[in-house]
CSV table of C-alpha atoms and ligand atoms in Angstrom, one decimal:
chain,number,residue,atom,x,y,z
Y,256,MET,CA,173.0,201.1,-205.7
Y,257,ARG,CA,171.8,204.2,-203.5
Y,258,MET,CA,170.1,207.1,-204.9
Y,259,VAL,CA,172.1,209.6,-202.6
Y,260,ASP,CA,175.5,208.4,-204.7
Y,261,ILE,CA,173.8,209.1,-208.3
Y,262,ILE,CA,172.7,212.6,-206.9
Y,263,THR,CA,176.3,213.3,-205.9
Y,264,LYS,CA,177.7,212.2,-209.0
Y,265,LYS,CA,175.8,214.3,-211.0
Y,266,ARG,CA,175.9,217.0,-208.6
Y,267,ASP,CA,179.2,217.2,-209.1
Y,268,GLY,CA,179.5,216.6,-212.8
Y,269,GLU,CA,180.6,213.1,-213.2
Y,270,SER,CA,179.0,211.0,-215.8
Y,271,LEU,CA,176.0,208.5,-214.8
Y,272,SER,CA,176.7,204.9,-216.3
Y,273,GLU,CA,173.5,203.5,-218.4
Y,274,GLU,CA,172.9,201.2,-215.6
Y,275,GLU,CA,172.7,203.8,-213.1
Y,276,ILE,CA,170.3,205.6,-214.9
Y,277,ARG,CA,167.9,202.7,-215.9
Y,278,TRP,CA,168.0,201.5,-212.2
Y,279,PHE,CA,166.7,205.4,-211.0
Y,280,VAL,CA,164.0,205.0,-213.7
Y,281,ASN,CA,162.7,201.8,-212.6
Y,282,ALA,CA,163.1,202.3,-208.6
Y,283,TYR,CA,161.4,206.1,-209.1
Y,284,SER,CA,158.7,204.6,-211.2
Y,285,ASP,CA,158.3,201.7,-208.7
Y,286,GLY,CA,157.9,204.2,-205.7
Y,287,ASP,CA,161.2,203.2,-204.2
Y,288,VAL,CA,162.8,206.6,-205.0
Y,289,PRO,CA,161.0,209.3,-203.3
Y,290,ASP,CA,160.1,212.5,-205.3
Y,291,TYR,CA,162.3,214.5,-202.8
Y,292,GLN,CA,165.3,212.4,-204.2
Y,293,ALA,CA,163.8,212.5,-207.9
Y,294,SER,CA,163.7,216.3,-207.5
Y,295,ALA,CA,167.6,216.7,-206.6
Y,296,PHE,CA,168.3,214.4,-209.1
Y,297,ALA,CA,166.0,216.6,-211.6
Y,298,MET,CA,168.2,219.8,-210.2
Y,299,ALA,CA,171.4,218.6,-210.7
Y,300,ILE,CA,170.7,217.4,-214.3
Y,301,TYR,CA,169.3,221.3,-214.7
Y,302,PHE,CA,172.4,222.7,-213.8
Y,303,GLN,CA,175.1,220.1,-214.7
Y,304,GLY,CA,173.6,219.1,-218.0
Y,305,MET,CA,174.0,215.3,-219.3
Y,306,SER,CA,176.0,213.9,-222.3
Y,307,GLN,CA,174.6,212.4,-225.1
Y,308,ALA,CA,174.9,208.9,-224.1
Y,309,GLU,CA,173.4,209.7,-220.4
Y,310,ALA,CA,170.3,211.2,-222.8
Y,311,ALA,CA,170.0,208.3,-224.9
Y,312,ALA,CA,170.0,206.2,-221.6
Y,313,LEU,CA,167.3,208.1,-219.8
Y,314,THR,CA,165.3,208.3,-223.3
Y,315,TYR,CA,165.3,204.4,-223.3
Y,316,ALA,CA,165.1,203.9,-219.9
Y,317,MET,CA,161.6,205.5,-219.8
Y,318,ALA,CA,160.6,203.9,-223.3
Y,319,GLU,CA,160.8,201.1,-221.8
Y,320,SER,CA,158.6,202.1,-218.7
Y,321,GLY,CA,155.4,201.3,-220.3
Y,322,ASP,CA,153.6,200.2,-223.2
Y,323,GLN,CA,155.2,200.1,-226.2
Y,324,LEU,CA,153.5,199.6,-229.9
Y,325,ASN,CA,154.8,196.8,-232.1
Y,326,LEU,CA,154.6,198.2,-235.5
Y,327,SER,CA,156.2,195.8,-237.5
Y,328,ALA,CA,152.9,194.4,-238.7
Y,329,ILE,CA,153.0,197.4,-240.8
Y,330,GLU,CA,154.7,197.1,-244.1
Y,331,GLY,CA,157.3,199.9,-245.1
Y,332,VAL,CA,159.1,202.3,-243.3
Y,333,LYS,CA,157.4,204.1,-240.6
Y,334,VAL,CA,157.7,207.4,-240.6
Y,335,ASP,CA,156.1,209.9,-237.4
Y,336,LYS,CA,156.1,213.8,-237.1
Y,337,HIS,CA,156.6,215.6,-233.8
Y,338,SER,CA,156.0,219.3,-233.3
Y,339,THR,CA,156.9,220.5,-230.0
Y,340,GLY,CA,154.3,222.6,-229.8
Y,341,GLY,CA,152.6,225.9,-231.3
Y,342,VAL,CA,149.6,228.1,-231.8
Y,343,GLY,CA,147.4,227.4,-234.7
Y,344,ASP,CA,149.7,224.1,-236.0
Y,345,LYS,CA,147.5,221.8,-238.1
Y,346,THR,CA,150.2,220.5,-240.0
Y,347,THR,CA,149.8,216.9,-239.2
Y,348,LEU,CA,146.5,217.1,-240.8
Y,349,ILE,CA,148.0,218.0,-244.0
Y,350,LEU,CA,151.1,216.0,-243.9
Y,351,GLY,CA,149.7,213.0,-242.8
Y,352,PRO,CA,147.7,212.7,-246.1
Y,353,LEU,CA,150.3,213.8,-248.2
Y,354,VAL,CA,152.6,211.1,-246.8
Y,355,ALA,CA,150.4,208.3,-247.2
Y,356,ALA,CA,149.5,209.5,-250.9
Y,357,LEU,CA,153.6,208.4,-251.2
Y,358,ASP,CA,152.9,205.2,-249.6
Y,359,ILE,CA,154.7,205.4,-246.6
Y,360,PRO,CA,152.9,204.4,-243.7
Y,361,VAL,CA,152.2,207.2,-241.2
Y,362,ALA,CA,150.8,205.5,-238.0
Y,363,LYS,CA,150.9,208.1,-235.6
Y,364,MET,CA,150.1,208.7,-232.0
Y,365,SER,CA,148.8,212.0,-230.8
Y,366,GLY,CA,147.7,214.2,-227.9
Y,367,ARG,CA,145.3,216.4,-226.6
Y,368,GLY,CA,145.2,219.9,-226.1
Y,369,LEU,CA,146.1,221.4,-223.0
Y,370,GLY,CA,146.8,225.6,-222.0
Y,371,HIS,CA,147.1,228.1,-225.3
Y,372,THR,CA,148.3,225.3,-227.8
Y,373,GLY,CA,145.7,222.7,-229.6
Y,374,GLY,CA,146.0,219.4,-230.3
Y,375,THR,CA,145.6,216.8,-233.3
Y,376,ILE,CA,143.0,214.6,-231.4
Y,377,ASP,CA,141.0,217.3,-230.6
Y,378,LYS,CA,140.5,219.0,-234.1
Y,379,LEU,CA,139.9,215.5,-235.7
Y,380,GLU,CA,137.0,215.0,-233.5
Y,381,ALA,CA,135.1,217.8,-235.4
Y,382,PHE,CA,134.7,215.5,-237.9
Y,383,GLU,CA,131.5,214.1,-236.1
Y,384,GLY,CA,132.0,210.1,-235.1
Y,385,PHE,CA,135.6,210.3,-235.3
Y,386,ARG,CA,137.1,207.6,-233.1
Y,387,THR,CA,140.8,208.0,-231.4
Y,388,GLU,CA,140.5,205.4,-229.2
Y,389,ILE,CA,141.5,202.4,-231.5
Y,390,ASP,CA,143.1,198.9,-230.4
Y,391,GLU,CA,146.8,198.0,-231.6
Y,392,ASP,CA,145.5,195.4,-233.8
Y,393,GLU,CA,142.5,197.8,-235.7
Y,394,PHE,CA,145.7,200.6,-235.8
Y,395,VAL,CA,148.0,198.1,-237.6
Y,396,GLN,CA,145.0,197.3,-240.0
Y,397,LEU,CA,143.8,200.6,-240.7
Y,398,VAL,CA,147.6,201.7,-241.4
Y,399,ASN,CA,147.9,198.9,-244.0
Y,400,THR,CA,144.8,199.7,-245.8
Y,401,ASN,CA,144.4,203.4,-245.6
Y,402,LYS,CA,148.6,203.8,-245.2
Y,403,MET,CA,147.3,206.3,-242.5
Y,404,ALA,CA,145.8,206.3,-238.9
Y,405,LEU,CA,146.0,208.0,-235.7
Y,406,ALA,CA,145.4,207.3,-232.3
Y,407,GLY,CA,145.4,208.9,-229.0
Y,408,GLN,CA,148.2,208.1,-226.8
Y,409,SER,CA,147.5,205.3,-224.5
Y,410,GLY,CA,147.1,205.7,-220.9
Y,411,ASN,CA,150.2,203.3,-219.9
Y,412,LEU,CA,152.6,205.3,-223.0
Y,413,THR,CA,156.2,206.2,-220.9
Y,414,PRO,CA,154.9,206.4,-216.9
Y,415,ALA,CA,157.9,206.9,-215.8
Y,416,ASP,CA,158.3,210.4,-218.1
Y,417,LYS,CA,154.6,211.2,-217.0
Y,418,LYS,CA,155.5,211.0,-213.3
Y,419,LEU,CA,159.3,212.6,-214.3
Y,420,TYR,CA,157.7,215.2,-216.1
Y,421,ALA,CA,155.2,216.4,-213.1
Y,422,LEU,CA,157.8,216.4,-210.9
Y,423,ARG,CA,159.6,218.7,-212.8
Y,424,ASP,CA,156.6,221.1,-213.4
Y,425,VAL,CA,156.5,221.9,-210.0
Y,426,THR,CA,160.3,222.1,-209.3
Y,427,ALA,CA,161.4,224.1,-212.1
Y,428,THR,CA,163.1,222.0,-213.7
Y,429,VAL,CA,161.0,221.4,-216.7
Y,430,ASN,CA,163.5,223.8,-219.2
Y,431,SER,CA,166.6,221.4,-219.2
Y,432,ILE,CA,167.6,220.4,-222.8
Y,433,PRO,CA,168.4,216.5,-222.0
Y,434,LEU,CA,165.3,216.3,-219.8
Y,435,ILE,CA,163.2,217.9,-222.5
Y,436,ALA,CA,164.9,215.9,-224.8
Y,437,SER,CA,164.6,212.7,-223.3
Y,438,SER,CA,161.0,213.2,-222.3
Y,439,VAL,CA,159.8,213.7,-226.1
Y,440,MET,CA,162.0,211.2,-227.5
Y,441,SER,CA,160.9,208.3,-225.2
Y,442,LYS,CA,157.2,208.9,-226.6
Y,443,LYS,CA,158.6,208.8,-229.9
Y,444,ILE,CA,160.6,205.5,-229.4
Y,445,ALA,CA,157.5,204.1,-227.4
Y,446,SER,CA,155.1,204.9,-230.2
Y,447,GLY,CA,156.9,202.7,-232.5
Y,448,SER,CA,158.3,204.7,-235.9
Y,449,ASP,CA,161.4,203.7,-237.8
Y,450,ALA,CA,161.7,207.4,-238.4
Y,451,ILE,CA,161.0,210.9,-236.9
Y,452,VAL,CA,161.1,214.4,-238.2
Y,453,LEU,CA,160.8,216.8,-235.4
Y,454,ASP,CA,159.2,220.8,-235.9
Y,455,VAL,CA,161.0,222.1,-233.2
Y,456,LYS,CA,159.4,225.9,-232.7
Y,457,THR,CA,160.6,228.8,-231.4
Y,458,GLY,CA,158.9,232.4,-230.8
Y,459,SER,CA,156.3,234.1,-228.7
Y,460,GLY,CA,154.1,230.8,-228.8
Y,461,ALA,CA,156.6,228.4,-228.2
Y,462,PHE,CA,158.7,226.7,-225.3
Y,463,MET,CA,162.6,227.7,-226.9
Y,464,GLU,CA,162.1,231.5,-227.0
Y,465,ASN,CA,165.3,232.0,-228.7
Y,466,ILE,CA,166.6,230.0,-231.9
Y,467,GLU,CA,169.8,229.3,-230.1
Y,468,GLU,CA,168.2,227.2,-227.5
Y,469,ALA,CA,166.0,225.6,-230.0
Y,470,LYS,CA,168.9,224.3,-231.9
Y,471,GLN,CA,170.3,222.8,-228.8
Y,472,LEU,CA,167.3,221.6,-228.5
Y,473,ALA,CA,166.7,219.7,-232.1
Y,474,GLU,CA,170.5,218.9,-231.7
Y,475,ALA,CA,170.0,217.0,-228.3
Y,476,MET,CA,166.6,215.2,-229.7
Y,477,VAL,CA,168.6,214.2,-233.3
Y,478,GLU,CA,171.1,212.5,-231.2
Y,479,ILE,CA,169.1,210.7,-228.9
Y,480,GLY,CA,166.9,209.4,-232.5
Y,481,ASN,CA,169.7,208.4,-234.3
Y,482,SER,CA,171.7,207.0,-231.8
Y,483,LEU,CA,168.4,204.4,-230.9
Y,484,ASP,CA,168.5,203.5,-234.4
Y,485,ARG,CA,165.6,206.2,-235.7
Y,486,LYS,CA,166.6,208.1,-238.5
Y,487,THR,CA,165.8,211.5,-236.7
Y,488,MET,CA,166.2,215.2,-238.1
Y,489,ALA,CA,164.6,218.5,-237.5
Y,490,LEU,CA,163.7,221.5,-238.8
Y,491,ILE,CA,163.5,224.7,-236.7
Y,492,SER,CA,160.7,226.8,-237.5
Y,493,ASN,CA,159.0,230.2,-236.0
Y,494,MET,CA,156.3,230.5,-233.6
Y,495,ASP,CA,156.9,234.1,-233.0
Y,496,GLN,CA,152.9,234.3,-234.8
Y,497,PRO,CA,150.4,231.7,-235.1
Y,498,LEU,CA,150.6,229.1,-238.2
Y,499,GLY,CA,148.1,230.0,-240.7
Y,500,LYS,CA,145.1,232.6,-240.6
Y,501,PHE,CA,143.0,230.2,-238.3
Y,502,VAL,CA,143.1,228.8,-234.3
Y,503,GLY,CA,140.2,226.6,-233.0
Y,504,ASN,CA,139.4,223.4,-233.9
Y,505,ALA,CA,136.8,222.8,-236.7
Y,506,LEU,CA,138.2,226.2,-238.2
Y,507,GLU,CA,141.6,224.5,-238.3
Y,508,VAL,CA,140.3,221.5,-239.9
Y,509,LYS,CA,138.7,223.8,-242.7
Y,510,GLU,CA,141.9,225.2,-243.5
Y,511,ALA,CA,144.1,222.0,-243.4
Y,512,ILE,CA,141.5,220.8,-245.8
Y,513,GLU,CA,142.0,223.7,-248.2
Y,514,THR,CA,145.7,223.8,-247.7
Y,515,LEU,CA,145.7,220.1,-248.9
Y,516,GLN,CA,143.4,221.4,-252.2
Y,517,GLY,CA,146.9,224.1,-252.8
Y,518,ASN,CA,144.9,227.2,-251.3
Y,519,GLY,CA,146.3,227.2,-248.2
Y,520,PRO,CA,147.6,230.7,-246.4
Y,521,ASP,CA,151.7,230.5,-247.4
Y,522,ASP,CA,153.5,230.0,-244.4
Y,523,LEU,CA,151.1,226.9,-243.0
Y,524,HIS,CA,151.4,225.5,-246.8
Y,525,GLU,CA,155.1,226.0,-246.8
Y,526,LEU,CA,156.0,224.2,-243.6
Y,527,SER,CA,153.6,221.3,-244.4
Y,528,ILE,CA,155.7,220.5,-247.7
Y,529,ALA,CA,158.9,220.9,-246.1
Y,530,LEU,CA,158.4,218.5,-243.6
Y,531,ALA,CA,156.2,216.5,-246.0
Y,532,SER,CA,159.2,216.4,-247.8
Y,533,HIS,CA,161.7,215.1,-245.5
Y,534,MET,CA,159.1,212.2,-244.3
Y,535,ALA,CA,159.5,211.5,-247.8
Y,536,VAL,CA,163.2,211.3,-247.8
Y,537,LEU,CA,163.4,209.5,-244.1
Y,538,GLY,CA,160.7,207.2,-245.5
Y,539,GLY,CA,163.1,206.2,-248.7
Y,540,LYS,CA,160.7,207.3,-251.7
Y,541,ALA,CA,162.9,210.4,-252.1
Y,542,SER,CA,166.4,210.6,-252.4
Y,543,ASN,CA,167.1,214.7,-251.3
Y,544,GLU,CA,164.4,217.4,-250.0
Y,545,ALA,CA,164.2,218.7,-253.8
Y,546,GLU,CA,162.9,215.2,-254.7
Y,547,GLY,CA,160.4,214.7,-251.8
Y,548,ARG,CA,159.1,218.0,-252.5
Y,549,ARG,CA,158.0,217.5,-256.2
Y,550,LEU,CA,156.6,214.4,-255.5
Y,551,VAL,CA,154.4,215.8,-252.6
Y,552,GLU,CA,153.5,218.9,-254.2
Y,553,LYS,CA,152.2,216.2,-257.4
Y,554,VAL,CA,150.1,214.5,-254.7
Y,555,MET,CA,148.8,217.8,-253.7
Y,556,SER,CA,148.0,219.0,-256.8
Y,557,ASP,CA,146.3,216.2,-258.4
Y,558,GLY,CA,143.9,215.5,-255.4
Y,559,THR,CA,145.3,211.9,-254.3
Y,560,ALA,CA,146.5,213.8,-250.9
Y,561,LEU,CA,143.0,214.9,-250.3
Y,562,GLU,CA,141.6,211.5,-251.5
Y,563,LYS,CA,143.8,210.1,-248.7
Y,564,MET,CA,142.5,212.3,-246.3
Y,565,LYS,CA,138.6,211.5,-246.8
Y,566,LEU,CA,139.7,207.4,-246.7
Y,567,PHE,CA,141.4,208.4,-243.0
Y,568,ILE,CA,138.6,210.3,-241.6
Y,569,LYS,CA,135.8,207.2,-243.1
Y,570,GLY,CA,138.5,204.2,-241.4
Y,571,GLN,CA,138.2,206.1,-238.3
Y,572,GLY,CA,134.5,206.4,-238.5
Y,573,GLY,CA,134.0,210.2,-239.2
Y,574,ASN,CA,132.1,211.5,-242.3
Y,575,PRO,CA,134.2,211.8,-245.3
Y,576,GLU,CA,131.9,214.2,-247.0
Y,577,ALA,CA,132.9,216.9,-244.7
Y,578,VAL,CA,136.0,216.7,-246.6
Y,579,ASP,CA,134.3,218.0,-250.0
Y,580,HIS,CA,131.6,220.0,-247.9
Y,581,PRO,CA,133.3,222.0,-244.7
Y,582,ALA,CA,130.7,223.8,-243.9
Y,583,MET,CA,129.1,220.2,-242.7
Y,584,LEU,CA,131.7,221.1,-239.5
Y,585,ALA,CA,130.3,222.9,-236.9
Y,586,ASN,CA,130.1,226.5,-237.3
Y,587,ALA,CA,130.1,229.6,-234.1
Y,588,ASN,CA,126.8,231.6,-233.8
Y,589,HIS,CA,128.4,234.8,-233.5
Y,590,ILE,CA,130.9,236.4,-235.9
Y,591,VAL,CA,132.8,239.6,-233.9
Y,592,SER,CA,135.7,242.0,-235.7
Y,593,VAL,CA,138.5,243.4,-233.6
Y,594,THR,CA,139.0,246.4,-235.4
Y,595,PHE,CA,142.5,248.8,-235.4
Y,596,GLU,CA,141.4,252.3,-235.0
Y,597,HIS,CA,144.9,253.5,-236.8
Y,598,SER,CA,146.6,252.7,-240.4
Y,599,GLY,CA,150.1,250.8,-239.9
Y,600,TYR,CA,151.7,247.9,-240.3
Y,601,VAL,CA,151.5,244.7,-238.0
Y,602,SER,CA,155.0,244.3,-236.4
Y,603,GLY,CA,154.6,241.6,-233.7
Y,604,MET,CA,151.7,239.1,-232.8
Y,605,ASP,CA,152.0,237.8,-229.4
Y,606,ALA,CA,151.4,234.1,-230.4
Y,607,ALA,CA,150.7,232.3,-226.8
Y,608,GLN,CA,148.4,235.4,-226.0
Y,609,ILE,CA,146.3,234.5,-229.5
Y,610,GLY,CA,146.1,230.8,-228.1
Y,611,LYS,CA,144.9,231.8,-225.1
Y,612,ALA,CA,142.1,234.0,-226.5
Y,613,ALA,CA,140.9,231.3,-228.5
Y,614,MET,CA,140.8,228.9,-225.1
Y,615,MET,CA,138.8,231.7,-223.6
Y,616,LEU,CA,136.1,231.1,-226.2
Y,617,GLY,CA,135.8,227.6,-225.6
Y,618,ALA,CA,138.6,226.2,-228.0
Y,619,GLY,CA,140.9,224.8,-225.8
Y,620,ARG,CA,141.0,223.7,-222.1
Y,621,ALA,CA,142.5,225.5,-219.0
Y,622,THR,CA,142.7,222.2,-217.0
Y,623,LYS,CA,142.6,218.0,-218.8
Y,624,ASP,CA,139.5,218.0,-217.7
Y,625,ASP,CA,137.6,220.8,-219.8
Y,626,ASP,CA,135.3,220.2,-222.4
Y,627,ILE,CA,135.8,222.1,-225.7
Y,628,ASP,CA,133.8,223.7,-228.7
Y,629,HIS,CA,134.5,222.2,-231.7
Y,630,ALA,CA,133.2,225.2,-233.7
Y,631,VAL,CA,134.8,228.6,-231.9
Y,632,GLY,CA,137.8,230.3,-232.2
Y,633,LEU,CA,140.0,232.9,-234.2
Y,634,GLU,CA,140.4,234.1,-238.0
Y,635,LEU,CA,143.8,236.0,-237.7
Y,636,VAL,CA,143.0,238.4,-241.1
Y,637,LYS,CA,146.0,240.4,-240.6
Y,638,LYS,CA,149.9,238.9,-239.7
Y,639,ILE,CA,153.2,240.3,-239.1
Y,640,GLY,CA,154.3,242.2,-242.0
Y,641,ASP,CA,150.9,243.0,-243.6
Y,642,TYR,CA,149.0,246.8,-243.5
Y,643,VAL,CA,146.1,247.4,-241.7
Y,644,LYS,CA,144.1,250.6,-243.0
Y,645,LYS,CA,142.2,252.2,-240.1
Y,646,GLY,CA,139.1,251.2,-239.2
Y,647,GLU,CA,140.3,247.3,-241.0
Y,648,PRO,CA,139.3,244.2,-239.3
Y,649,ILE,CA,142.7,242.6,-237.6
Y,650,ALA,CA,140.8,239.5,-236.4
Y,651,VAL,CA,137.4,237.8,-236.3
Y,652,LEU,CA,136.1,236.2,-233.2
Y,653,HIS,CA,134.1,232.8,-233.8
Y,654,ALA,CA,132.1,232.9,-230.8
Y,655,ASN,CA,129.3,231.0,-229.0
Y,656,GLN,CA,128.8,233.6,-226.5
Y,657,HIS,CA,127.5,236.9,-226.4
Y,658,ASP,CA,130.0,238.4,-223.7
Y,659,THR,CA,133.4,238.6,-225.9
Y,660,GLU,CA,134.6,242.2,-224.8
Y,661,HIS,CA,137.4,240.6,-223.0
Y,662,VAL,CA,138.7,238.4,-225.7
Y,663,VAL,CA,137.9,241.0,-228.5
Y,664,GLU,CA,140.9,243.0,-225.7
Y,665,MET,CA,143.2,240.1,-225.6
Y,666,VAL,CA,143.0,239.6,-229.2
Y,667,MET,CA,143.8,243.5,-229.7
Y,668,ASN,CA,146.7,243.7,-227.1
Y,669,ALA,CA,148.4,240.7,-228.8
Y,670,TYR,CA,149.2,242.4,-231.9
Y,671,SER,CA,151.8,245.4,-232.2
Y,672,PHE,CA,152.1,247.8,-234.6
Y,673,SER,CA,154.4,250.0,-236.4
Y,674,GLU,CA,154.2,252.9,-238.8
Y,675,GLU,CA,157.4,251.7,-240.7
Y,676,LYS,CA,157.0,249.0,-243.1
Y,677,VAL,CA,157.7,245.6,-241.3
Y,678,GLU,CA,159.1,242.3,-243.6
Y,679,LYS,CA,157.2,239.2,-243.3
Y,680,PRO,CA,159.3,237.0,-240.5
Y,681,THR,CA,161.6,233.9,-241.5
Y,682,LEU,CA,159.7,230.8,-241.5
Y,683,ILE,CA,162.3,227.8,-241.0
Y,684,PHE,CA,165.8,229.0,-239.5
Y,685,ASP,CA,167.7,225.6,-239.9
Y,686,THR,CA,167.5,221.9,-240.5
Y,687,ILE,CA,169.3,219.9,-238.0
Y,688,ASN,CA,170.4,216.6,-239.5
V,25,URA,N1,156.9,218.2,-223.7
V,25,URA,C1,157.1,217.1,-223.4
V,25,URA,O1,157.0,216.2,-223.3
V,25,URA,N2,158.5,217.0,-222.5
V,25,URA,C2,159.1,217.7,-221.4
V,25,URA,O2,159.9,217.5,-220.9
V,25,URA,C3,158.9,219.0,-222.3
V,25,URA,C4,157.4,219.3,-223.1
């Protein structure tokens, strides 16, 4: 096979066979196809798209390009969840224990945060001693014992995707629905779960800024998952403002604990329950979402899920007492209020800008080798639809640095206001099965 023929076919809008796609993935991974040909191919896909069968073939070939987790020694239907990334999204910390409390095994691989979005591993490392570098045997044993474990992604998971994604990043070809869908799903398939619930975000803090594109991406991922024998569904959720009221690692853990205790903010509570209910359905414990919701709400209100969280934290070396006493988690030295000098309704929030402000305080990384400070971050006292009286705080910085003026300004600029009453935004736009 010759790469130039594969590029020509795609450029001219023809369909590629599974064999041709697999040949490209292998040859590119092995270094036999140079970056300039892979770039031309990615650009041809960007303009011509891919059929569902082509995207599934690309997904599968990339999933097989490196290590694949074998979870067959874990009893039960393993259900994974994936979010396309957002600001303040700590749902994994909440729905993991909720689903595990229903005896559905949660065997999750997660990543670290980069740029304006956070990562679950960074949040969990707010528990002193918490380990995420665990080998496959221990991982399987932890899930069988506690019903929940969470590990960092193995360095050799989907290397073909890693190489292609880095190339797309510098060739203006990231924003292609079949390429994003196959990239995300290849990692999910290699992570070994039987079923996948996707949370596809749309809005100012998300990859997909409008609902239509988010739906197309969700449909592409759901089709790929189902065609590769993983029961897959997606929710389309709003990321026009951060989720919950806190952004920053220990602050988000504290908010997740409060939510598991039934005292979380409405949007975070609702999205966590909705995602967990769908996981209960795919995990075979409920026949529909309403039944899933009843089960999930019960393990939240009777404390079973909170107990699961303690077991999970302890199992991976963290101190479970911090779940009962969250003040034991890192706290910042300075509290700085951001106040609004007029009265009015919050009409908009630039979620990406808020994420960047938290990063400037040290809560996130600008480059992948940066250290993070678990204690710092932001409390968003006011969110879209809330009324602010002149001089009231709209947000509070938790900082370990004295010089916070530039961050205060960033947060202020991320908010917009209106004199007219503003409705609270819709949280979940659609469900894709
Ligand atoms: N995240 C991924 O993992 N892959 C993409 O292509 C885009 C976002």
